[in-house]
Short mmCIF file of C-alpha atoms in Angstrom, two decimals:
data_model
loop_
_atom_site.label_atom_id
_atom_site.label_comp_id
_atom_site.label_asym_id
_atom_site.label_seq_id
_atom_site.Cartn_x
_atom_site.Cartn_y
_atom_site.Cartn_z
CA UNK A 1 139.05 223.23 143.32
CA UNK A 2 142.57 223.97 142.23
CA UNK A 3 145.35 226.18 143.46
CA UNK A 4 146.63 228.70 140.97
CA UNK A 5 150.05 228.15 139.39
CA UNK A 6 151.50 230.53 141.96
CA UNK A 7 150.46 228.32 144.86
CA UNK A 8 150.45 224.86 143.27
CA UNK A 9 153.17 222.58 144.51
CA UNK A 10 156.26 222.46 142.34
CA UNK A 11 158.07 219.26 141.54
CA UNK A 12 159.70 217.43 144.42
CA UNK A 13 162.70 219.26 145.75
CA UNK A 14 161.13 222.67 146.30
CA UNK A 15 163.26 224.38 148.94
CA UNK A 16 160.44 225.53 151.20
CA UNK A 17 156.67 225.75 151.27
CA UNK A 18 155.18 228.99 150.03
CA UNK A 19 153.83 231.33 152.67
CA UNK A 20 151.18 232.95 150.45
CA UNK A 21 148.56 230.55 149.14
CA UNK A 22 146.68 231.41 145.96
CA UNK A 23 143.46 229.68 144.89
CA UNK A 24 141.53 229.96 141.62
CA UNK A 25 138.04 228.48 141.35
CA UNK A 26 135.64 228.41 138.42
CA UNK A 27 132.48 226.93 139.90
CA UNK A 28 130.48 227.32 143.09
CA UNK A 29 131.65 224.18 144.87
CA UNK A 30 135.33 224.91 144.27
CA UNK A 31 135.00 228.50 145.46
CA UNK A 32 133.00 227.51 148.53
CA UNK A 33 135.58 224.88 149.50
CA UNK A 34 138.53 227.26 149.10
CA UNK A 35 137.11 229.99 151.32
CA UNK A 36 135.60 227.48 153.75
CA UNK A 37 138.95 225.88 154.47
CA UNK A 38 140.91 229.10 154.85
CA UNK A 39 138.37 231.48 156.45
CA UNK A 40 134.86 230.33 157.41
CA UNK A 41 132.43 227.57 156.40
CA UNK A 42 129.55 229.12 154.45
CA UNK A 43 126.95 228.66 151.73
CA UNK A 44 127.81 230.34 148.43
CA UNK A 45 125.30 231.14 145.67
CA UNK A 46 125.86 232.75 142.28
CA UNK A 47 123.25 235.44 141.68
CA UNK A 48 124.09 236.44 138.12
CA UNK A 49 123.35 234.01 135.31
CA UNK A 50 125.14 233.21 132.11
CA UNK A 51 128.61 234.05 133.39
CA UNK A 52 131.33 231.75 134.62
CA UNK A 53 132.74 232.26 138.11
CA UNK A 54 136.35 233.42 138.32
CA UNK A 55 137.09 233.34 142.04
CA UNK A 56 140.55 234.46 143.18
CA UNK A 57 141.85 234.16 146.75
CA UNK A 58 145.35 235.09 147.92
CA UNK A 59 145.91 234.55 151.65
CA UNK A 60 148.52 234.01 154.33
CA UNK A 61 148.21 232.64 157.87
CA UNK A 62 150.13 234.67 160.46
CA UNK A 63 149.49 232.74 163.65
CA UNK A 64 146.26 234.16 165.13
CA UNK A 65 145.60 236.27 162.01
CA UNK A 66 144.64 235.33 158.47
CA UNK A 67 145.08 238.03 155.84
CA UNK A 68 143.73 237.70 152.32
CA UNK A 69 142.32 239.28 149.17
CA UNK A 70 139.18 237.84 147.56
CA UNK A 71 137.14 238.39 144.39
CA UNK A 72 134.59 236.31 142.45
CA UNK A 73 134.16 237.95 139.04
CA UNK A 74 130.38 237.41 139.21
CA UNK A 75 127.60 238.50 141.53
CA UNK A 76 127.30 236.15 144.52
CA UNK A 77 125.87 235.84 148.03
CA UNK A 78 127.50 234.21 151.06
CA UNK A 79 125.77 232.95 154.20
CA UNK A 80 128.22 232.39 157.09
CA UNK A 81 125.96 231.81 160.05
CA UNK A 82 127.79 232.56 163.31
CA UNK A 83 131.55 232.77 162.91
CA UNK A 84 132.07 231.24 166.36
CA UNK A 85 135.84 231.31 166.74
CA UNK A 86 136.90 234.55 165.07
CA UNK A 87 136.27 238.20 164.31
CA UNK A 88 136.61 239.35 160.71
CA UNK A 89 137.18 242.79 159.21
CA UNK A 90 136.10 242.96 155.55
CA UNK A 91 137.63 245.90 153.67
CA UNK A 92 136.13 246.57 150.20
CA UNK A 93 138.62 247.73 147.57
CA UNK A 94 136.17 247.58 144.64
CA UNK A 95 132.46 247.11 144.01
CA UNK A 96 129.47 246.95 146.33
CA UNK A 97 128.90 244.58 149.25
CA UNK A 98 125.45 244.31 150.88
CA UNK A 99 125.56 242.68 154.33
CA UNK A 100 123.11 241.59 156.98
CA UNK A 101 124.06 240.85 160.59
CA UNK A 102 122.07 240.85 163.84
CA UNK A 103 119.05 242.23 161.98
CA UNK A 104 120.99 245.20 160.57
CA UNK A 105 121.58 245.78 156.87
CA UNK A 106 124.47 247.79 155.47
CA UNK A 107 125.92 248.59 152.06
CA UNK A 108 129.71 248.79 151.89
CA UNK A 109 131.87 250.33 149.19
CA UNK A 110 135.52 251.44 149.30
CA UNK A 111 136.00 253.89 152.18
CA UNK A 112 134.16 251.77 154.75
CA UNK A 113 134.89 248.38 156.28
CA UNK A 114 132.57 245.89 157.94
CA UNK A 115 133.33 244.02 161.17
CA UNK A 116 131.75 240.57 161.50
CA UNK A 117 131.30 239.25 165.04
CA UNK A 118 131.70 235.66 166.27
CA UNK A 119 128.37 235.60 168.11
CA UNK A 120 126.09 237.04 165.41
CA UNK A 121 124.84 235.37 162.23
CA UNK A 122 126.28 237.15 159.20
CA UNK A 123 125.60 237.06 155.48
CA UNK A 124 126.65 239.00 152.41
CA UNK A 125 123.40 239.19 150.52
CA UNK A 126 124.99 240.72 147.41
CA UNK A 127 128.64 240.84 146.38
CA UNK A 128 128.77 242.72 143.08
CA UNK A 129 130.45 241.20 140.03
CA UNK A 130 133.30 243.69 140.21
CA UNK A 131 133.64 243.40 143.97
CA UNK A 132 136.92 242.70 145.73
CA UNK A 133 137.92 242.99 149.36
CA UNK A 134 140.62 242.31 151.89
CA UNK A 135 139.67 240.08 154.80
CA UNK A 136 141.45 240.21 158.16
CA UNK A 137 140.44 237.25 160.33
CA UNK A 138 141.31 237.59 164.04
CA UNK A 139 141.41 234.51 166.25
CA UNK A 140 138.78 235.16 168.92
CA UNK A 141 140.84 233.94 171.90
CA UNK A 142 143.83 235.99 170.77
CA UNK A 143 141.92 239.24 170.25
CA UNK A 144 140.10 238.89 173.56
CA UNK A 145 143.29 238.06 175.46
CA UNK A 146 144.97 241.13 173.94
CA UNK A 147 142.07 243.26 175.16
CA UNK A 148 142.34 241.80 178.65
CA UNK A 149 146.04 242.54 178.72
CA UNK A 150 145.45 246.12 177.57
CA UNK A 151 142.87 246.85 180.26
CA UNK A 152 144.78 244.98 182.96
CA UNK A 153 141.97 242.65 184.01
CA UNK A 154 139.35 240.29 182.54
CA UNK A 155 136.97 242.07 180.17
CA UNK A 156 133.47 241.22 179.01
CA UNK A 157 133.50 239.03 175.94
CA UNK A 158 132.75 238.68 173.13
CA UNK A 159 133.64 242.22 172.11
CA UNK A 160 130.70 243.81 170.30
CA UNK A 161 132.15 246.09 167.64
CA UNK A 162 130.14 248.64 165.71
CA UNK A 163 129.67 246.86 162.35
CA UNK A 164 130.74 249.94 160.35
CA UNK A 165 134.40 250.96 160.41
CA UNK A 166 134.89 254.39 158.81
CA UNK A 167 138.22 254.27 157.00
CA UNK A 168 138.33 258.07 156.71
CA UNK A 169 138.56 258.42 160.49
CA UNK A 170 142.14 259.53 161.32
CA UNK A 171 142.72 256.76 163.87
CA UNK A 172 141.29 254.10 161.59
CA UNK A 173 143.34 255.52 158.74
CA UNK A 174 146.48 254.92 160.81
CA UNK A 175 145.33 251.36 161.43
CA UNK A 176 144.81 250.91 157.68
CA UNK A 177 148.48 251.77 157.14
CA UNK A 178 149.34 248.57 159.04
CA UNK A 179 146.83 246.61 156.94
CA UNK A 180 148.37 247.93 153.73
CA UNK A 181 151.80 246.86 154.95
CA UNK A 182 150.65 243.28 155.52
CA UNK A 183 148.70 242.94 152.25
CA UNK A 184 151.40 244.53 150.09
CA UNK A 185 153.12 241.20 149.43
CA UNK A 186 150.09 238.96 148.82
CA UNK A 187 151.19 238.50 145.19
CA UNK A 188 154.55 237.02 146.19
CA UNK A 189 155.45 233.52 147.38
CA UNK A 190 157.55 234.72 150.30
CA UNK A 191 158.02 237.97 152.13
CA UNK A 192 160.12 239.17 155.02
CA UNK A 193 156.85 240.55 156.43
CA UNK A 194 155.48 237.01 156.81
CA UNK A 195 158.48 235.65 158.71
CA UNK A 196 157.43 235.04 162.34
CA UNK A 197 160.24 237.29 163.58
CA UNK A 198 158.66 240.20 161.72
CA UNK A 199 154.98 239.25 161.57
CA UNK A 200 154.44 238.68 165.31
CA UNK A 201 154.84 242.34 166.33
CA UNK A 202 152.81 243.39 163.27
CA UNK A 203 150.01 241.01 164.23
CA UNK A 204 149.97 242.36 167.78
CA UNK A 205 149.99 245.95 166.52
CA UNK A 206 147.15 245.25 164.06
CA UNK A 207 145.03 243.61 166.79
CA UNK A 208 145.61 246.31 169.37
CA UNK A 209 145.21 249.01 166.75
CA UNK A 210 141.75 247.70 165.87
CA UNK A 211 140.74 247.67 169.54
CA UNK A 212 141.98 251.25 169.97
CA UNK A 213 140.57 252.73 166.76
CA UNK A 214 137.22 250.94 166.30
CA UNK A 215 134.02 251.61 168.27
CA UNK A 216 132.96 248.74 170.55
CA UNK A 217 131.35 248.07 173.92
CA UNK A 218 134.69 247.87 175.79
CA UNK A 219 135.96 251.32 174.87
CA UNK A 220 135.34 252.77 178.32
CA UNK A 221 137.77 250.21 179.78
CA UNK A 222 140.47 251.18 177.29
CA UNK A 223 139.87 254.89 177.74
CA UNK A 224 140.01 254.71 181.53
CA UNK A 225 142.95 252.39 182.09
CA UNK A 226 146.65 252.65 181.47
CA UNK A 227 147.58 249.59 179.39
CA UNK A 228 149.25 246.88 181.43
CA UNK A 229 152.41 245.31 180.06
CA UNK A 230 152.31 241.54 179.73
CA UNK A 231 155.38 239.95 181.35
CA UNK A 232 157.75 238.25 178.96
CA UNK A 233 157.25 234.96 180.77
CA UNK A 234 153.49 234.95 180.15
CA UNK A 235 153.97 235.93 176.52
CA UNK A 236 156.56 233.18 176.04
CA UNK A 237 154.14 230.60 177.45
CA UNK A 238 151.34 231.87 175.19
CA UNK A 239 153.62 231.75 172.14
CA UNK A 240 154.59 228.15 172.94
CA UNK A 241 150.96 227.07 173.29
CA UNK A 242 149.89 228.77 170.06
CA UNK A 243 152.86 227.34 168.15
CA UNK A 244 152.43 223.73 169.38
CA UNK A 245 149.07 223.20 171.10
CA UNK A 246 149.29 219.46 170.43
CA UNK A 247 152.24 219.10 172.81
CA UNK A 248 151.48 217.51 176.23
CA UNK A 249 151.89 220.79 178.08
CA UNK A 250 151.31 221.04 181.81
CA UNK A 251 151.57 224.13 183.97
CA UNK A 252 154.85 222.75 185.30
CA UNK A 253 156.43 222.14 181.88
CA UNK A 254 155.39 225.63 180.76
CA UNK A 255 156.81 227.14 183.93
CA UNK A 256 160.11 225.33 183.39
CA UNK A 257 160.16 226.46 179.75
CA UNK A 258 159.82 230.16 180.65
CA UNK A 259 161.92 229.96 183.81
CA UNK A 260 159.45 230.77 186.59
CA UNK A 261 157.63 228.87 189.33
CA UNK A 262 154.24 227.27 188.75
CA UNK A 263 152.61 229.74 191.13
CA UNK A 264 154.18 232.73 189.36
CA UNK A 265 152.97 231.52 185.96
CA UNK A 266 149.46 230.88 187.27
CA UNK A 267 149.32 234.31 188.86
CA UNK A 268 150.55 235.91 185.62
CA UNK A 269 147.85 234.19 183.57
CA UNK A 270 145.14 235.16 186.06
CA UNK A 271 146.18 238.82 185.93
CA UNK A 272 147.15 239.33 182.29
CA UNK A 273 145.19 236.67 180.39
CA UNK A 274 142.10 236.19 182.55
CA UNK A 275 142.22 232.41 182.28
CA UNK A 276 144.21 229.53 183.77
CA UNK A 277 147.01 228.21 181.51
CA UNK A 278 145.35 224.84 180.86
CA UNK A 279 141.93 226.41 180.21
CA UNK A 280 143.53 228.75 177.67
CA UNK A 281 145.33 225.79 176.04
CA UNK A 282 142.06 223.85 175.74
CA UNK A 283 140.56 226.80 173.90
CA UNK A 284 143.36 226.73 171.32
CA UNK A 285 143.06 222.97 170.89
CA UNK A 286 139.28 223.16 170.46
CA UNK A 287 139.67 225.78 167.74
CA UNK A 288 142.26 223.72 165.85
CA UNK A 289 140.09 220.61 166.15
CA UNK A 290 137.05 222.56 164.92
CA UNK A 291 138.97 223.82 161.87
CA UNK A 292 140.05 220.26 161.02
CA UNK A 293 136.53 218.88 161.46
CA UNK A 294 135.11 221.55 159.15
CA UNK A 295 137.76 220.87 156.50
CA UNK A 296 137.70 217.05 156.76
CA UNK A 297 136.03 214.66 154.34
CA UNK A 298 133.55 212.41 156.20
CA UNK A 299 134.44 208.75 155.83
CA UNK A 300 138.16 209.39 155.50
CA UNK A 301 138.91 210.51 159.05
CA UNK A 302 137.35 209.93 162.46
CA UNK A 303 136.56 212.41 165.22
CA UNK A 304 138.96 210.51 167.48
CA UNK A 305 141.83 211.02 165.02
CA UNK A 306 141.36 214.78 165.09
CA UNK A 307 140.88 214.88 168.85
CA UNK A 308 144.10 212.93 169.46
CA UNK A 309 145.96 215.07 166.94
CA UNK A 310 145.32 218.15 169.06
CA UNK A 311 146.13 216.68 172.43
CA UNK A 312 142.71 215.47 173.65
CA UNK A 313 143.07 212.07 175.32
CA UNK A 314 139.51 211.71 176.69
CA UNK A 315 136.98 211.67 173.85
CA UNK A 316 133.98 212.07 176.13
CA UNK A 317 135.44 215.19 177.74
CA UNK A 318 136.42 216.52 174.31
CA UNK A 319 132.84 216.09 173.04
CA UNK A 320 131.35 217.86 176.08
CA UNK A 321 133.72 220.85 175.77
CA UNK A 322 133.25 220.99 172.01
CA UNK A 323 129.46 221.07 172.31
CA UNK A 324 129.62 223.86 174.91
CA UNK A 325 131.68 226.02 172.58
CA UNK A 326 130.18 225.25 169.15
CA UNK A 327 126.63 224.21 170.01
CA UNK A 328 126.85 220.79 168.39
CA UNK A 329 128.78 217.54 168.76
CA UNK A 330 132.06 217.09 166.83
CA UNK A 331 130.50 214.22 164.88
CA UNK A 332 127.76 216.54 163.61
CA UNK A 333 130.38 219.09 162.47
CA UNK A 334 132.24 216.32 160.64
CA UNK A 335 129.08 215.06 158.97
CA UNK A 336 128.27 218.56 157.71
CA UNK A 337 131.80 219.16 156.41
#
């Protein structure tokens, strides 16, 4: 796999790393690796014969969101299994996309989007040769914590969205305006939009906008409750944990950081996040460790290295928590990488 000239590293001395990453791939393994590292592990198959693959992926990570544009140039299929740690909204901009999830089959063309859920096996059984789509990947913990804040109390999770998102619906159309803002600079190296000072409120608006505009099994909670405002202190603690989950945070150090007592911070998390601070932090660390295990090359790195990297000091406890969340041991994930 190779990165396109736009995203390839320049000679030493480049002022700053590019925010938008661009990947070009010309065979199945390269294309599968590129999307697997940046979005989801999957199995990719080329359905059309006699043509060379011309996969193009432009993407940017914005904290709990990944935004990208993807095309293959040939007819392919993709089998994702269960996404596990994220929700994904696939928005076709060209071609035809046949999907299958939870026993339901749908055909998507421009004008409709598909929502993939973390707890349901998903596959794209046919991505047409001329197909292209935007993909908006939402960190599961982040989306669910935003919902809990909006309804003012813990909500049932995972959120089960209707798989079809009608882009002609007026509310969804308004949400798409935010999407178009974020994807407008995917062909540039840097953008003011992707600076954390600008992207953070856009990410929050895009997440909450999806929850407000899409159909899902938690709508009655949103429709019946006045949204609760998350205190700045809780948000500051969440931002610190998402930015540096590997740090040896404790409830006390977080409380000192945001300027409140331990009891006040714990009460704020219970009310507005629905989880204790350390439990929420473990969820972030598990996700980061899972991403590294999936992307790692077996034989070149050990499970313990990745666990320590993300703040886990007890390997046995890490393995137990990892298995509970992902259904397999971390060593199995690494072997399959």
